[in-house]
Structure formats: C-alpha cells, structure tokens
Amino acid sequence: MSEKLDRRKKYTRKVLKESLISLLSEKPISSVTVKELCQLADVNRSTFYTHYSDQYDLLEKIEEEIADDLVKYLNSYEITNEEQSLKITLKLVEYIKDNHYMFQILLNQNGDLMFEKRMMNIARRFIMFNWMEEHNVEHHYSRYLSTFVVSGAINVIKDWIENDMDKSPKEIAEMISKFTNEGLSFLN
C-alpha cells in the first residue's frame, strides 16, 4: 500500500512540475495561479496544497532539484587540466541539452532570475575551489574572474538555447573552454 502511495505522490509531483513549466513558457510566475496549475495538471487544489504551499514553492522545488543534480554532477569531477575542464564542460552542456526544455523555460524572460543566479553561484564556487586553485589565481581576483567566466558561459548557453541549439554540445563546450582558457588571444 505504501509503495502505491509513493508512486502516486511521485506522479502528482511530476504532473504539477510539468504543468508549471508549461505555463511558464507562456507567462511569468507572478501570473500563474494555483487554480490554473491544478486544472492543467488535472489535480485538485487540496492535493496541490498537500505538496506545495503555492506556485512559488513549486518553482523553488524544481530549481532546487536541478541545483542539487548540478552540484552532484560537478562534485563527481575534479578539474585538473584543460582537457578535463573541456570534458566537464561538455558533460554539462550535454546535461543542459538533455533537459533543454526545462532550461529554456527557466532561463527565459518568464523564468525566475534567482534560478540563473543560483546556477551562477554553484558554478562560481566550483570554479573557485578547483580551477582557480590549480592555476594559482590570486584570491582577490578569484571572485571577479569566476563571475566573468561563469556569466559569459551562461550567456553563451542561453544564446545557444535561444538559437534552437544550432551547434552540437561538443562545439559549444569547445567554444566556452576556448573563451575561458584563451580569452580574446585566440583571435590573433
């Protein structure tokens, strides 16, 4: 009996998440109501409130899941050289491609700006503790350099998503890696 309830809970949460993402493709979270969310998910409001306090809580849970996945993913690698950095970037870009609809919605104009900021902070911490340490970046530069690198990478990825992923994940990862490691000197 308990297993059946767990499956039902998982299913309910899944449909609510999918419904919210669908609504966010059309309008900002501030315009989404619990009523329309429940109608789209074919779930009654009391069931919704069993799981979430409101639509913002549901959005936060979706973002937390992605952030947790990303942290686990990043922690499974250690950047030790440029080649390893490229492999990690490629895996991250592949992860984004595999979940492109979710990222497309959460990073678009209707998405939550806090999601992008959360993604940046995760990546910044990872870069500061791994890549910068290995490259002996002075501490007073590390915060600014990591912000520069991560915001550039995120904006390249956003542009890639907006352009219907017109390049392969490998091409995007190579570009990001090249921009990060060589800066503008690669143009010479």
XYZ file of C-alpha atoms in Angstrom:
188
model
C 0.000 0.000 0.000
C 2.829 2.406 0.903
C 4.567 1.779 -2.431
C 1.353 2.655 -4.268
C 1.106 5.945 -2.355
C 4.742 6.772 -3.102
C 4.150 6.189 -6.811
C 1.034 8.353 -6.678
C 2.946 11.124 -4.876
C 5.747 10.983 -7.433
C 3.256 11.066 -10.282
C 1.360 14.015 -8.785
C 4.548 15.997 -8.248
C 5.731 15.173 -11.756
C 2.499 16.403 -13.399
C 2.462 19.541 -11.295
C 6.067 20.310 -12.251
C 5.382 19.688 -15.932
C 2.258 21.853 -15.763
C 4.124 24.733 -14.146
C 6.904 24.560 -16.734
C 4.274 24.574 -19.474
C 2.610 27.667 -18.004
C 5.981 29.401 -17.590
C 6.541 29.011 -21.312
C 3.611 31.398 -21.782
C 3.816 33.807 -18.842
C 5.792 34.775 -15.738
C 5.346 33.005 -12.410
C 3.595 36.079 -10.983
C 0.743 35.498 -13.462
C 0.384 31.781 -12.776
C -2.392 30.775 -10.380
C -2.728 27.596 -8.365
C -6.199 27.162 -9.854
C -4.964 27.075 -13.469
C -1.990 24.944 -12.464
C -4.339 22.367 -10.906
C -6.659 22.450 -13.923
C -3.791 21.823 -16.319
C -2.371 19.025 -14.143
C -5.855 17.582 -13.523
C -5.206 17.664 -9.787
C -7.485 19.151 -7.163
C -6.302 22.095 -5.089
C -6.219 20.192 -1.794
C -3.838 17.689 -3.398
C -1.672 20.549 -4.631
C -1.527 22.069 -1.133
C -0.551 18.692 0.300
C 2.690 19.001 -1.650
C 3.361 22.733 -2.056
C 2.367 25.959 -0.340
C 1.927 27.882 -3.617
C 3.229 28.140 -7.200
C 6.421 29.845 -5.988
C 7.136 26.939 -3.653
C 6.697 24.507 -6.557
C 9.056 26.563 -8.735
C 11.601 26.667 -5.940
C 11.444 22.868 -5.566
C 12.013 22.416 -9.298
C 15.006 24.749 -9.171
C 16.379 23.018 -6.058
C 16.234 19.628 -7.801
C 18.170 20.970 -10.777
C 20.674 22.707 -8.499
C 21.163 19.531 -6.443
C 21.680 17.499 -9.627
C 24.190 20.034 -10.865
C 26.124 20.062 -7.575
C 26.255 16.251 -7.508
C 27.381 16.241 -11.088
C 30.102 18.837 -10.568
C 31.329 17.149 -7.406
C 31.819 13.902 -9.306
C 34.623 15.556 -11.325
C 37.817 17.285 -10.448
C 39.274 19.826 -12.826
C 42.965 19.077 -13.088
C 43.840 20.374 -16.518
C 42.447 21.986 -19.643
C 41.422 18.647 -21.171
C 39.495 17.619 -18.056
C 37.875 21.075 -17.972
C 36.661 20.572 -21.549
C 35.224 17.146 -20.682
C 33.323 18.592 -17.713
C 32.030 21.488 -19.802
C 30.919 19.034 -22.483
C 29.096 16.886 -19.933
C 27.369 19.978 -18.515
C 26.309 21.153 -21.965
C 25.016 17.647 -22.726
C 23.069 17.727 -19.433
C 21.531 21.039 -20.474
C 20.696 19.653 -23.913
C 19.087 16.570 -22.357
C 16.977 18.903 -20.204
C 16.773 21.709 -22.752
C 13.067 22.425 -22.394
C 13.427 22.914 -18.647
C 16.456 25.182 -19.065
C 14.832 27.045 -21.947
C 11.865 27.907 -19.735
C 13.779 28.605 -16.512
C 16.359 30.800 -18.253
C 13.905 32.756 -20.438
C 12.238 36.081 -19.703
C 9.381 34.336 -17.825
C 11.778 32.314 -15.699
C 12.955 33.133 -12.229
C 16.033 35.364 -12.160
C 17.028 33.622 -8.950
C 17.433 30.369 -10.884
C 20.094 31.892 -13.119
C 21.777 33.438 -10.096
C 21.690 30.086 -8.279
C 23.269 28.344 -11.272
C 25.954 31.028 -11.428
C 26.760 30.676 -7.719
C 27.099 26.905 -7.982
C 29.417 27.170 -10.967
C 31.388 30.029 -9.375
C 32.024 28.043 -6.200
C 33.117 25.058 -8.247
C 35.495 27.140 -10.351
C 36.912 28.966 -7.324
C 37.687 25.765 -5.452
C 39.065 23.787 -8.359
C 40.255 25.504 -11.490
C 41.468 28.740 -9.894
C 43.340 26.960 -7.160
C 45.204 24.858 -9.690
C 46.048 27.910 -11.802
C 47.240 29.851 -8.740
C 44.794 32.704 -9.303
C 45.284 35.331 -6.610
C 42.437 35.277 -4.105
C 41.414 38.907 -4.636
C 40.878 38.164 -8.359
C 39.087 34.852 -7.966
C 35.613 36.185 -7.208
C 35.626 38.582 -10.141
C 37.259 36.181 -12.549
C 34.813 33.405 -11.686
C 31.885 35.822 -12.133
C 33.271 36.868 -15.522
C 33.816 33.305 -16.707
C 30.533 31.878 -15.439
C 28.306 34.722 -16.614
C 29.943 34.513 -20.030
C 29.387 30.755 -20.197
C 25.766 31.063 -19.049
C 25.069 33.719 -21.648
C 26.668 31.605 -24.383
C 24.424 28.725 -23.285
C 21.327 30.967 -23.194
C 22.123 32.203 -26.692
C 22.638 28.612 -27.841
C 19.268 27.579 -26.386
C 17.523 30.599 -27.969
C 19.013 29.610 -31.335
C 17.477 26.125 -31.125
C 20.805 24.563 -30.181
C 22.192 25.184 -33.649
C 25.599 23.822 -32.636
C 26.446 20.465 -31.117
C 27.162 20.242 -27.370
C 30.782 19.488 -28.286
C 31.097 22.681 -30.345
C 29.577 24.802 -27.555
C 31.789 23.178 -24.905
C 34.881 23.776 -27.052
C 33.900 27.429 -27.554
C 33.328 28.006 -23.845
C 36.596 26.262 -22.998
C 38.495 28.236 -25.634
C 36.994 31.561 -24.497
C 37.770 30.718 -20.870
C 41.303 29.473 -21.359
C 42.464 31.760 -24.162
C 40.253 34.832 -23.846
C 40.450 37.073 -26.878
C 44.013 35.960 -27.659
C 42.669 33.092 -29.788
C 41.635 35.699 -32.409
C 45.278 36.529 -33.174
